[in-house]
PDB file of C-alpha atoms and ligand atoms in Angstrom:
ATOM      1  CA  MET A  27      -8.544 -27.134  -2.743  1.00 58.00           C
ATOM      2  CA  ASN A  28     -10.864 -28.775  -0.593  1.00 57.00           C
ATOM      3  CA  GLN A  29      -8.948 -27.483   3.216  1.00 72.00           C
ATOM      4  CA  GLY A  30     -11.835 -24.775   2.894  1.00 94.00           C
ATOM      5  CA  ARG A  31     -15.748 -24.225   5.273  1.00 96.00           C
ATOM      6  CA  LEU A  32     -17.412 -26.706   2.834  1.00 98.00           C
ATOM      7  CA  LYS A  33     -13.980 -29.272   2.600  1.00 97.00           C
ATOM      8  CA  ASP A  34     -15.654 -33.086   1.611  1.00 96.00           C
ATOM      9  CA  LYS A  35     -19.000 -30.954   1.605  1.00 98.00           C
ATOM     10  CA  VAL A  36     -21.507 -32.418  -1.730  1.00 98.00           C
ATOM     11  CA  ALA A  37     -23.809 -29.342  -3.122  1.00 99.00           C
ATOM     12  CA  ILE A  38     -25.996 -29.895  -5.575  1.00 99.00           C
ATOM     13  CA  ILE A  39     -27.432 -26.003  -6.984  1.00 99.00           C
ATOM     14  CA  THR A  40     -29.465 -25.337  -9.430  1.00 99.00           C
ATOM     15  CA  GLY A  41     -28.996 -22.853 -12.274  1.00 98.00           C
ATOM     16  CA  GLY A  42     -25.659 -23.410 -11.216  1.00 98.00           C
ATOM     17  CA  SER A  43     -24.476 -22.375 -14.382  1.00 98.00           C
ATOM     18  CA  LYS A  44     -24.531 -18.875 -15.569  1.00 97.00           C
ATOM     19  CA  GLY A  45     -24.861 -15.784 -12.287  1.00 97.00           C
ATOM     20  CA  ILE A  46     -25.659 -16.135  -8.857  1.00 98.00           C
ATOM     21  CA  GLY A  47     -25.206 -19.844  -9.419  1.00 98.00           C
ATOM     22  CA  LYS A  48     -21.666 -20.068 -10.817  1.00 98.00           C
ATOM     23  CA  ALA A  49     -20.440 -18.311  -8.284  1.00 98.00           C
ATOM     24  CA  THR A  50     -21.791 -19.927  -5.931  1.00 98.00           C
ATOM     25  CA  ALA A  51     -20.881 -23.199  -7.038  1.00 98.00           C
ATOM     26  CA  THR A  52     -16.912 -21.382  -7.918  1.00 98.00           C
ATOM     27  CA  LYS A  53     -17.316 -20.307  -4.469  1.00 98.00           C
ATOM     28  CA  MET A  54     -18.217 -23.186  -3.178  1.00 98.00           C
ATOM     29  CA  VAL A  55     -15.470 -25.440  -4.721  1.00 98.00           C
ATOM     30  CA  LYS A  56     -12.536 -22.811  -3.535  1.00 97.00           C
ATOM     31  CA  GLU A  57     -14.448 -23.652   0.242  1.00 97.00           C
ATOM     32  CA  GLY A  58     -13.847 -27.196  -0.502  1.00 98.00           C
ATOM     33  CA  ALA A  59     -17.103 -28.715  -1.712  1.00 98.00           C
ATOM     34  CA  SER A  60     -17.436 -30.719  -4.747  1.00 98.00           C
ATOM     35  CA  VAL A  61     -20.770 -29.958  -6.331  1.00 98.00           C
ATOM     36  CA  ALA A  62     -23.226 -30.913  -9.090  1.00 99.00           C
ATOM     37  CA  LEU A  63     -25.140 -28.180 -11.037  1.00 98.00           C
ATOM     38  CA  LEU A  64     -28.900 -28.746 -12.654  1.00 98.00           C
ATOM     39  CA  ASP A  65     -29.560 -26.277 -15.742  1.00 98.00           C
ATOM     40  CA  ILE A  66     -32.117 -26.445 -18.758  1.00 98.00           C
ATOM     41  CA  LEU A  67     -28.671 -25.182 -20.330  1.00 98.00           C
ATOM     42  CA  ALA A  68     -26.689 -28.506 -21.744  1.00 98.00           C
ATOM     43  CA  GLN A  69     -23.696 -25.723 -23.244  1.00 98.00           C
ATOM     44  CA  GLU A  70     -23.152 -23.998 -20.115  1.00 98.00           C
ATOM     45  CA  VAL A  71     -23.382 -26.630 -17.388  1.00 98.00           C
ATOM     46  CA  SER A  72     -21.065 -28.788 -18.762  1.00 98.00           C
ATOM     47  CA  ARG A  73     -19.176 -26.230 -19.486  1.00 98.00           C
ATOM     48  CA  THR A  74     -18.903 -23.943 -16.417  1.00 98.00           C
ATOM     49  CA  ALA A  75     -18.296 -27.428 -14.958  1.00 98.00           C
ATOM     50  CA  ASP A  76     -14.874 -27.526 -17.005  1.00 98.00           C
ATOM     51  CA  GLU A  77     -14.444 -23.941 -15.910  1.00 98.00           C
ATOM     52  CA  LEU A  78     -14.271 -25.787 -12.343  1.00 98.00           C
ATOM     53  CA  LYS A  79     -12.477 -28.527 -12.344  1.00 98.00           C
ATOM     54  CA  ALA A  80      -9.851 -26.595 -15.011  1.00 98.00           C
ATOM     55  CA  MET A  81      -9.400 -24.769 -11.404  1.00 97.00           C
ATOM     56  CA  GLY A  82      -8.994 -28.315  -9.489  1.00 97.00           C
ATOM     57  CA  GLY A  83     -12.325 -28.543  -8.517  1.00 98.00           C
ATOM     58  CA  LYS A  84     -15.263 -31.762  -8.150  1.00 98.00           C
ATOM     59  CA  ALA A  85     -17.646 -30.388 -10.520  1.00 98.00           C
ATOM     60  CA  LEU A  86     -20.145 -32.346 -12.660  1.00 98.00           C
ATOM     61  CA  GLY A  87     -22.583 -30.359 -14.793  1.00 98.00           C
ATOM     62  CA  ILE A  88     -26.345 -32.062 -15.051  1.00 98.00           C
ATOM     63  CA  ASN A  89     -28.644 -30.895 -18.170  1.00 98.00           C
ATOM     64  CA  ALA A  90     -31.863 -31.455 -16.316  1.00 98.00           C
ATOM     65  CA  ASP A  91     -35.555 -29.197 -16.048  1.00 98.00           C
ATOM     66  CA  ILE A  92     -35.929 -28.409 -12.279  1.00 99.00           C
ATOM     67  CA  THR A  93     -39.738 -28.701 -13.580  1.00 98.00           C
ATOM     68  CA  HIS A  94     -39.857 -32.516 -14.354  1.00 98.00           C
ATOM     69  CA  LYS A  95     -40.159 -34.388 -11.355  1.00 98.00           C
ATOM     70  CA  GLU A  96     -38.211 -37.513 -12.983  1.00 98.00           C
ATOM     71  CA  GLN A  97     -35.418 -35.117 -13.925  1.00 98.00           C
ATOM     72  CA  VAL A  98     -34.486 -34.513 -10.547  1.00 99.00           C
ATOM     73  CA  ALA A  99     -34.470 -37.129  -9.315  1.00 98.00           C
ATOM     74  CA  GLN A 100     -32.155 -38.969 -12.104  1.00 98.00           C
ATOM     75  CA  ALA A 101     -30.198 -35.114 -11.166  1.00 98.00           C
ATOM     76  CA  VAL A 102     -29.824 -36.255  -8.104  1.00 98.00           C
ATOM     77  CA  GLU A 103     -28.811 -39.304  -8.020  1.00 98.00           C
ATOM     78  CA  GLN A 104     -26.534 -38.538 -10.870  1.00 98.00           C
ATOM     79  CA  THR A 105     -24.782 -36.699  -7.526  1.00 98.00           C
ATOM     80  CA  LEU A 106     -24.894 -39.887  -5.732  1.00 98.00           C
ATOM     81  CA  ALA A 107     -23.061 -41.584  -7.811  1.00 98.00           C
ATOM     82  CA  GLN A 108     -20.707 -39.447  -8.133  1.00 98.00           C
ATOM     83  CA  PHE A 109     -19.741 -37.732  -4.470  1.00 98.00           C
ATOM     84  CA  GLY A 110     -22.066 -40.653  -2.487  1.00 98.00           C
ATOM     85  CA  ARG A 111     -23.814 -37.548  -0.248  1.00 98.00           C
ATOM     86  CA  VAL A 112     -25.789 -34.761  -0.925  1.00 98.00           C
ATOM     87  CA  ASP A 113     -25.158 -31.948   1.697  1.00 98.00           C
ATOM     88  CA  ILE A 114     -26.391 -28.457   0.613  1.00 99.00           C
ATOM     89  CA  LEU A 115     -29.070 -27.803  -1.448  1.00 99.00           C
ATOM     90  CA  VAL A 116     -28.745 -24.076  -3.382  1.00 99.00           C
ATOM     91  CA  ASN A 117     -32.013 -23.407  -5.064  1.00 99.00           C
ATOM     92  CA  ASN A 118     -31.259 -21.357  -7.190  1.00 98.00           C
ATOM     93  CA  ALA A 119     -32.757 -21.635 -10.874  1.00 98.00           C
ATOM     94  CA  GLY A 120     -35.845 -18.845 -11.062  1.00 97.00           C
ATOM     95  CA  ILE A 121     -36.703 -17.101 -14.266  1.00 96.00           C
ATOM     96  CA  VAL A 122     -39.287 -13.909 -13.947  1.00 95.00           C
ATOM     97  CA  LYS A 123     -41.805 -13.178 -16.844  1.00 95.00           C
ATOM     98  CA  PRO A 124     -42.363  -9.107 -16.473  1.00 94.00           C
ATOM     99  CA  ALA A 125     -45.485  -7.275 -17.363  1.00 96.00           C
ATOM    100  CA  MET A 126     -47.554  -5.625 -15.261  1.00 97.00           C
ATOM    101  CA  LEU A 127     -51.149  -6.822 -13.164  1.00 98.00           C
ATOM    102  CA  GLU A 128     -53.375  -6.670 -16.100  1.00 98.00           C
ATOM    103  CA  ASP A 129     -51.153  -7.719 -19.093  1.00 98.00           C
ATOM    104  CA  VAL A 130     -49.950 -11.594 -17.261  1.00 98.00           C
ATOM    105  CA  GLN A 131     -50.397 -14.106 -19.519  1.00 98.00           C
ATOM    106  CA  ASP A 132     -52.393 -17.323 -18.168  1.00 98.00           C
ATOM    107  CA  GLY A 133     -48.913 -19.494 -19.600  1.00 98.00           C
ATOM    108  CA  ASP A 134     -46.388 -16.941 -18.107  1.00 98.00           C
ATOM    109  CA  TRP A 135     -48.324 -16.914 -14.767  1.00 98.00           C
ATOM    110  CA  ASP A 136     -47.434 -20.704 -15.178  1.00 98.00           C
ATOM    111  CA  GLU A 137     -44.779 -21.576 -16.478  1.00 98.00           C
ATOM    112  CA  VAL A 138     -42.993 -18.236 -13.377  1.00 98.00           C
ATOM    113  CA  VAL A 139     -44.990 -20.688 -10.612  1.00 98.00           C
ATOM    114  CA  ASN A 140     -43.780 -23.738 -12.223  1.00 98.00           C
ATOM    115  CA  VAL A 141     -39.954 -23.239 -11.791  1.00 98.00           C
ATOM    116  CA  ASN A 142     -39.804 -20.879  -9.308  1.00 98.00           C
ATOM    117  CA  LEU A 143     -41.576 -22.805  -6.995  1.00 98.00           C
ATOM    118  CA  LYS A 144     -42.832 -26.411  -7.975  1.00 98.00           C
ATOM    119  CA  GLY A 145     -39.200 -26.375  -8.979  1.00 99.00           C
ATOM    120  CA  THR A 146     -37.847 -25.661  -5.922  1.00 99.00           C
ATOM    121  CA  PHE A 147     -40.560 -28.286  -4.568  1.00 98.00           C
ATOM    122  CA  PHE A 148     -39.138 -31.234  -6.353  1.00 99.00           C
ATOM    123  CA  CYS A 149     -35.360 -30.854  -5.796  1.00 99.00           C
ATOM    124  CA  THR A 150     -36.052 -30.242  -2.084  1.00 99.00           C
ATOM    125  CA  ARG A 151     -38.007 -33.449  -2.024  1.00 98.00           C
ATOM    126  CA  ALA A 152     -35.272 -35.545  -4.080  1.00 98.00           C
ATOM    127  CA  VAL A 153     -32.702 -34.689  -1.458  1.00 99.00           C
ATOM    128  CA  LEU A 154     -34.113 -35.205   1.666  1.00 98.00           C
ATOM    129  CA  ALA A 155     -33.546 -39.323   1.863  1.00 98.00           C
ATOM    130  CA  ALA A 156     -30.343 -38.342   1.410  1.00 98.00           C
ATOM    131  CA  MET A 157     -30.266 -35.755   3.988  1.00 98.00           C
ATOM    132  CA  LYS A 158     -32.267 -37.450   6.687  1.00 98.00           C
ATOM    133  CA  LYS A 159     -29.761 -40.426   5.977  1.00 98.00           C
ATOM    134  CA  ASN A 160     -27.199 -38.491   7.308  1.00 98.00           C
ATOM    135  CA  ARG A 161     -28.737 -36.711   9.604  1.00 98.00           C
ATOM    136  CA  TYR A 162     -27.216 -33.797   7.536  1.00 98.00           C
ATOM    137  CA  GLY A 163     -28.466 -31.208   5.469  1.00 98.00           C
ATOM    138  CA  LYS A 164     -28.504 -27.324   3.882  1.00 98.00           C
ATOM    139  CA  ILE A 165     -31.381 -25.895   2.191  1.00 99.00           C
ATOM    140  CA  ILE A 166     -31.353 -22.633   1.045  1.00 99.00           C
ATOM    141  CA  ASN A 167     -33.965 -21.061  -1.002  1.00 99.00           C
ATOM    142  CA  ILE A 168     -33.220 -17.959  -3.568  1.00 98.00           C
ATOM    143  CA  GLY A 169     -35.641 -15.736  -3.322  1.00 98.00           C
ATOM    144  CA  SER A 170     -35.732 -11.396  -4.510  1.00 97.00           C
ATOM    145  CA  ARG A 171     -36.253  -8.833  -2.475  1.00 95.00           C
ATOM    146  CA  ALA A 172     -38.943  -8.378  -5.122  1.00 95.00           C
ATOM    147  CA  SER A 173     -41.027 -10.423  -2.666  1.00 97.00           C
ATOM    148  CA  LEU A 174     -41.781  -7.527  -0.604  1.00 95.00           C
ATOM    149  CA  GLY A 175     -43.746  -5.803  -3.710  1.00 94.00           C
ATOM    150  CA  LYS A 176     -42.552  -4.405  -6.432  1.00 93.00           C
ATOM    151  CA  GLU A 177     -44.239  -3.621  -9.902  1.00 94.00           C
ATOM    152  CA  LEU A 178     -43.768  -5.416 -13.027  1.00 94.00           C
ATOM    153  CA  ARG A 179     -43.320  -8.475 -10.175  1.00 95.00           C
ATOM    154  CA  THR A 180     -46.874 -10.112 -10.448  1.00 97.00           C
ATOM    155  CA  VAL A 181     -46.305 -13.516 -10.288  1.00 97.00           C
ATOM    156  CA  TYR A 182     -42.505 -13.907 -10.286  1.00 97.00           C
ATOM    157  CA  GLY A 183     -42.783 -11.378  -6.788  1.00 97.00           C
ATOM    158  CA  ALA A 184     -45.722 -14.269  -5.900  1.00 98.00           C
ATOM    159  CA  THR A 185     -43.741 -16.813  -5.890  1.00 98.00           C
ATOM    160  CA  LYS A 186     -40.716 -15.571  -4.394  1.00 98.00           C
ATOM    161  CA  ALA A 187     -43.057 -14.450  -0.824  1.00 98.00           C
ATOM    162  CA  ALA A 188     -44.027 -18.255  -1.053  1.00 98.00           C
ATOM    163  CA  LEU A 189     -40.381 -19.386  -0.782  1.00 98.00           C
ATOM    164  CA  ILE A 190     -40.215 -17.419   2.544  1.00 98.00           C
ATOM    165  CA  GLY A 191     -42.932 -19.607   3.335  1.00 98.00           C
ATOM    166  CA  VAL A 192     -42.267 -22.506   2.531  1.00 98.00           C
ATOM    167  CA  THR A 193     -38.692 -22.284   4.306  1.00 98.00           C
ATOM    168  CA  ARG A 194     -40.330 -21.653   7.015  1.00 98.00           C
ATOM    169  CA  THR A 195     -42.299 -24.725   6.872  1.00 98.00           C
ATOM    170  CA  TRP A 196     -39.587 -26.432   6.188  1.00 99.00           C
ATOM    171  CA  ALA A 197     -37.503 -25.619   8.859  1.00 99.00           C
ATOM    172  CA  LEU A 198     -39.911 -26.668  11.157  1.00 99.00           C
ATOM    173  CA  GLU A 199     -40.214 -30.133   9.662  1.00 98.00           C
ATOM    174  CA  LEU A 200     -36.672 -30.012   8.832  1.00 98.00           C
ATOM    175  CA  ALA A 201     -35.439 -29.397  12.315  1.00 98.00           C
ATOM    176  CA  GLN A 202     -35.184 -32.907  13.476  1.00 98.00           C
ATOM    177  CA  TYR A 203     -32.976 -33.926  11.271  1.00 98.00           C
ATOM    178  CA  ASN A 204     -30.921 -31.386  12.055  1.00 98.00           C
ATOM    179  CA  ILE A 205     -31.401 -29.978   8.192  1.00 99.00           C
ATOM    180  CA  ASN A 206     -30.831 -26.500   7.972  1.00 99.00           C
ATOM    181  CA  VAL A 207     -33.636 -23.974   5.217  1.00 99.00           C
ATOM    182  CA  ASN A 208     -32.877 -20.506   4.772  1.00 98.00           C
ATOM    183  CA  TYR A 209     -33.527 -18.673   2.095  1.00 98.00           C
ATOM    184  CA  ILE A 210     -31.882 -15.137   0.382  1.00 98.00           C
ATOM    185  CA  GLY A 211     -33.842 -12.481  -1.065  1.00 98.00           C
ATOM    186  CA  PRO A 212     -31.139 -11.014  -3.561  1.00 98.00           C
ATOM    187  CA  GLY A 213     -31.544  -7.276  -4.660  1.00 95.00           C
ATOM    188  CA  PRO A 214     -29.816  -5.468  -7.407  1.00 96.00           C
ATOM    189  CA  ILE A 215     -27.458  -8.074  -8.458  1.00 97.00           C
ATOM    190  CA  ALA A 216     -25.024  -7.229 -12.012  1.00 96.00           C
ATOM    191  CA  THR A 217     -25.547 -10.812 -13.334  1.00 95.00           C
ATOM    192  CA  GLU A 218     -25.097 -11.096 -17.127  1.00 87.00           C
ATOM    193  CA  LEU A 219     -29.235 -10.734 -17.852  1.00 79.00           C
ATOM    194  CA  PHE A 220     -29.154  -7.105 -15.140  1.00 88.00           C
ATOM    195  CA  LEU A 221     -26.091  -5.650 -17.135  1.00 89.00           C
ATOM    196  CA  ALA A 222     -28.208  -6.527 -20.697  1.00 83.00           C
ATOM    197  CA  ALA A 223     -31.082  -4.369 -19.347  1.00 82.00           C
ATOM    198  CA  ASN A 224     -29.597  -1.912 -17.418  1.00 88.00           C
ATOM    199  CA  PRO A 225     -26.239  -1.202 -18.700  1.00 89.00           C
ATOM    200  CA  MET A 226     -23.793  -0.158 -15.658  1.00 90.00           C
ATOM    201  CA  GLU A 227     -23.851   4.282 -17.564  1.00 90.00           C
ATOM    202  CA  SER A 228     -27.609   4.041 -18.534  1.00 92.00           C
ATOM    203  CA  PRO A 229     -29.923   6.647 -16.415  1.00 93.00           C
ATOM    204  CA  ARG A 230     -32.059   3.387 -15.672  1.00 91.00           C
ATOM    205  CA  THR A 231     -29.525   2.746 -13.879  1.00 93.00           C
ATOM    206  CA  LYS A 232     -27.483   5.492 -12.306  1.00 95.00           C
ATOM    207  CA  ALA A 233     -31.631   5.996 -11.341  1.00 94.00           C
ATOM    208  CA  ILE A 234     -31.565   2.544  -9.561  1.00 93.00           C
ATOM    209  CA  ILE A 235     -28.181   2.564  -8.158  1.00 95.00           C
ATOM    210  CA  ALA A 236     -29.169   6.455  -6.233  1.00 94.00           C
ATOM    211  CA  GLY A 237     -32.227   4.510  -4.697  1.00 93.00           C
ATOM    212  CA  ILE A 238     -30.108   1.705  -2.637  1.00 95.00           C
ATOM    213  CA  PRO A 239     -28.489   2.834   0.800  1.00 95.00           C
ATOM    214  CA  LEU A 240     -24.975   0.910  -0.508  1.00 97.00           C
ATOM    215  CA  LYS A 241     -24.499   3.795  -3.817  1.00 96.00           C
ATOM    216  CA  ARG A 242     -23.209  -0.162  -5.585  1.00 96.00           C
ATOM    217  CA  VAL A 243     -25.174  -3.034  -7.579  1.00 96.00           C
ATOM    218  CA  GLY A 244     -24.387  -6.431  -5.725  1.00 98.00           C
ATOM    219  CA  GLN A 245     -22.186  -9.032  -7.520  1.00 98.00           C
ATOM    220  CA  PRO A 246     -22.891 -12.297  -8.144  1.00 98.00           C
ATOM    221  CA  GLU A 247     -19.812 -12.954  -5.137  1.00 98.00           C
ATOM    222  CA  ASP A 248     -21.923 -10.968  -2.686  1.00 98.00           C
ATOM    223  CA  VAL A 249     -24.857 -13.427  -2.923  1.00 98.00           C
ATOM    224  CA  ALA A 250     -22.088 -16.163  -3.324  1.00 98.00           C
ATOM    225  CA  ASN A 251     -20.665 -15.524  -0.023  1.00 98.00           C
ATOM    226  CA  LEU A 252     -23.333 -15.745   1.924  1.00 98.00           C
ATOM    227  CA  VAL A 253     -25.495 -18.939   0.485  1.00 98.00           C
ATOM    228  CA  SER A 254     -21.659 -19.933   1.805  1.00 98.00           C
ATOM    229  CA  PHE A 255     -21.856 -19.273   4.832  1.00 98.00           C
ATOM    230  CA  LEU A 256     -25.482 -20.581   5.294  1.00 98.00           C
ATOM    231  CA  ALA A 257     -24.357 -23.919   3.625  1.00 98.00           C
ATOM    232  CA  SER A 258     -21.688 -23.744   6.259  1.00 98.00           C
ATOM    233  CA  ASP A 259     -21.374 -25.223   9.530  1.00 98.00           C
ATOM    234  CA  GLU A 260     -21.270 -22.179  11.267  1.00 97.00           C
ATOM    235  CA  SER A 261     -24.629 -20.903  10.780  1.00 98.00           C
ATOM    236  CA  SER A 262     -25.258 -24.005  11.950  1.00 98.00           C
ATOM    237  CA  PHE A 263     -28.189 -22.088  14.923  1.00 98.00           C
ATOM    238  CA  ILE A 264     -29.665 -20.262  12.000  1.00 98.00           C
ATOM    239  CA  THR A 265     -32.825 -21.906   9.985  1.00 99.00           C
ATOM    240  CA  GLY A 266     -35.879 -20.070   8.992  1.00 98.00           C
ATOM    241  CA  GLN A 267     -35.056 -16.776   8.882  1.00 98.00           C
ATOM    242  CA  ALA A 268     -34.646 -14.687   5.236  1.00 98.00           C
ATOM    243  CA  VAL A 269     -32.048 -12.584   4.684  1.00 98.00           C
ATOM    244  CA  PHE A 270     -32.293  -9.668   1.780  1.00 98.00           C
ATOM    245  CA  ILE A 271     -28.557  -8.642   0.464  1.00 98.00           C
ATOM    246  CA  CYS A 272     -30.185  -5.280  -1.590  1.00 97.00           C
ATOM    247  CA  GLY A 273     -26.851  -2.962  -0.278  1.00 97.00           C
ATOM    248  CA  GLY A 274     -30.142  -1.487   1.868  1.00 96.00           C
ATOM    249  CA  LEU A 275     -33.154  -1.478  -0.373  1.00 94.00           C
ATOM    250  CA  THR A 276     -35.743  -3.043   1.155  1.00 93.00           C
ATOM    251  CA  VAL A 277     -34.917  -0.949   4.491  1.00 91.00           C
ATOM    252  CA  GLY A 278     -36.810   1.734   2.480  1.00 73.00           C
ATOM    253  CA  LEU A 279     -39.383  -0.534   1.914  1.00 62.00           C
ATOM    254  CA  VAL A 280     -40.840  -0.959   5.137  1.00 56.00           C
ATOM    255  CA  HIS A 281     -42.486   2.090   6.141  1.00 51.00           C
ATOM    256  CA  TYR A 282     -44.698   1.324  10.348  1.00 53.00           C
TER     257      TYR A 282
HETATM  258  P1  LIG B 583     -29.250 -16.280 -14.247  1.00 54.69           P
HETATM  259  O1  LIG B 583     -28.086 -15.336 -14.643  1.00 54.69           O
HETATM  260  O2  LIG B 583     -30.729 -16.052 -15.406  1.00 54.69           O
HETATM  261  O3  LIG B 583     -29.037 -17.759 -13.813  1.00 54.69           O
HETATM  262  C1  LIG B 583     -30.027 -18.364 -13.067  1.00 54.69           C
HETATM  263  C2  LIG B 583     -30.446 -20.184 -14.711  1.00 54.69           C
HETATM  264  O4  LIG B 583     -31.287 -20.445 -14.280  1.00 54.69           O
HETATM  265  C3  LIG B 583     -30.613 -19.648 -15.839  1.00 54.69           C
HETATM  266  O5  LIG B 583     -29.618 -20.781 -17.002  1.00 54.69           O
HETATM  267  C4  LIG B 583     -31.764 -20.625 -16.240  1.00 54.69           C
HETATM  268  O6  LIG B 583     -31.236 -21.041 -17.689  1.00 54.69           O
HETATM  269  C5  LIG B 583     -31.357 -21.172 -15.150  1.00 54.69           C
HETATM  270  N1  LIG B 583     -32.957 -21.923 -15.460  1.00 54.69           N
HETATM  271  C6  LIG B 583     -34.082 -21.376 -16.057  1.00 54.69           C
HETATM  272  N2  LIG B 583     -34.946 -22.500 -15.737  1.00 54.69           N
HETATM  273  C7  LIG B 583     -34.489 -23.293 -15.023  1.00 54.69           C
HETATM  274  C8  LIG B 583     -35.096 -24.766 -14.781  1.00 54.69           C
HETATM  275  N3  LIG B 583     -37.089 -25.511 -15.286  1.00 54.69           N
HETATM  276  N4  LIG B 583     -34.373 -25.420 -14.069  1.00 54.69           N
HETATM  277  C9  LIG B 583     -32.950 -25.777 -14.550  1.00 54.69           C
HETATM  278  N5  LIG B 583     -32.828 -24.742 -15.027  1.00 54.69           N
HETATM  279  C10 LIG B 583     -33.589 -24.076 -15.298  1.00 54.69           C
HETATM  280  O7  LIG B 583     -30.340 -15.589 -13.298  1.00 54.69           O
HETATM  281  P2  LIG B 583     -29.687 -15.202 -11.692  1.00 54.69           P
HETATM  282  O8  LIG B 583     -29.893 -13.978 -12.496  1.00 54.69           O
HETATM  283  O9  LIG B 583     -28.616 -15.134 -11.436  1.00 54.69           O
HETATM  284  O10 LIG B 583     -30.497 -15.760 -11.030  1.00 54.69           O
HETATM  285  C11 LIG B 583     -30.566 -16.368 -10.237  1.00 54.69           C
HETATM  286  C12 LIG B 583     -31.241 -16.621  -9.140  1.00 54.69           C
HETATM  287  O11 LIG B 583     -31.675 -14.974  -7.749  1.00 54.69           O
HETATM  288  C13 LIG B 583     -32.751 -16.357  -9.127  1.00 54.69           C
HETATM  289  O12 LIG B 583     -33.673 -18.262  -8.893  1.00 54.69           O
HETATM  290  C14 LIG B 583     -33.681 -15.226  -9.222  1.00 54.69           C
HETATM  291  O13 LIG B 583     -35.085 -14.799  -9.074  1.00 54.69           O
HETATM  292  C15 LIG B 583     -32.800 -14.597  -7.924  1.00 54.69           C
HETATM  293  N6  LIG B 583     -33.128 -12.676  -8.215  1.00 54.69           N
HETATM  294  C16 LIG B 583     -31.689 -12.234  -8.981  1.00 54.69           C
HETATM  295  C17 LIG B 583     -32.210 -10.591  -9.746  1.00 54.69           C
HETATM  296  C18 LIG B 583     -30.724 -10.807  -9.672  1.00 54.69           C
HETATM  297  O14 LIG B 583     -31.367  -9.047 -10.160  1.00 54.69           O
HETATM  298  N7  LIG B 583     -30.059 -11.377 -11.333  1.00 54.69           N
HETATM  299  C19 LIG B 583     -32.386 -10.547  -7.912  1.00 54.69           C
HETATM  300  C20 LIG B 583     -32.775 -10.803  -7.522  1.00 54.69           C
HETATM  301  C21 LIG B 583     -33.153 -12.231  -7.404  1.00 54.69           C
HETATM  302  P3  LIG B 583     -32.177 -19.685 -18.783  1.00 54.69           P
HETATM  303  O15 LIG B 583     -31.054 -18.589 -18.917  1.00 54.69           O
HETATM  304  O16 LIG B 583     -32.668 -21.045 -20.072  1.00 54.69           O
HETATM  305  O17 LIG B 583     -33.429 -19.313 -17.796  1.00 54.69           O
END
């Protein structure tokens, strides 16, 4: 531990208790970072933090809802008190409420926008003072390939497309402070949630895989590797970019 390309860095990862967030936290700990995990799931977040500590990593599990700015501010304070700085923010927490346009419930619209978009805004705004003070920061927004269009994803796709917009704006505004802001758009990733809805051997999963040029779904570690690169100094000349990590799925979506 603490020998890799994130040596001595401190990362906050939202939704860090499972799935892509947990894989990212694990990778970052292996790369030498201290990690603060923010998650709405109290037991899971402390269990994941304990697992990371058992690996020899420095980890803090914080039970917080990113849609509440007071809880976000408190979580950032707790991270600063424990680790002294914040270098990296991974805006990973996100929710989806699948529905065709006519079936979208007003309440679901608000909930998804609140978590995916407003929560990302709250978390980013809350870490800015710490990053500006050190004239250093890496902000990575986890979007989705659904930002380019996907059935049943009216609200979700809207929020994930909007994150590309805020990524580009924040990259421009924050470049003067040496803060890089980038966006990652995963395609199907075999998280617990994905596998519960799409068992590996099901006809549905086989059809999904058939449509992916690389003929597999992604693993959480595939995304974690890219997050880790964008969080490191190896990506210091990259900002305001959207990278889709989806086995080539989005390539076929773009027709000229
Ligand atoms: P996941 O397994 O559901 O993990 C996300 C975590 O964030 C969960 O623990 C979740 O708790 C938590 N969370 C939800 N709302 C929160 C809030 N308001 N405050 C704090 N934490 C909250 O998700 P994942 O599949 O790893 O996905 C991670 C990110 O990648 C998401 O932004 C997702 O949109 C994006 N993504 C995933 C895929 C995929 O195939 N898995 C594809 C494209 C994009 P709950 O379980 O209670 O909601």
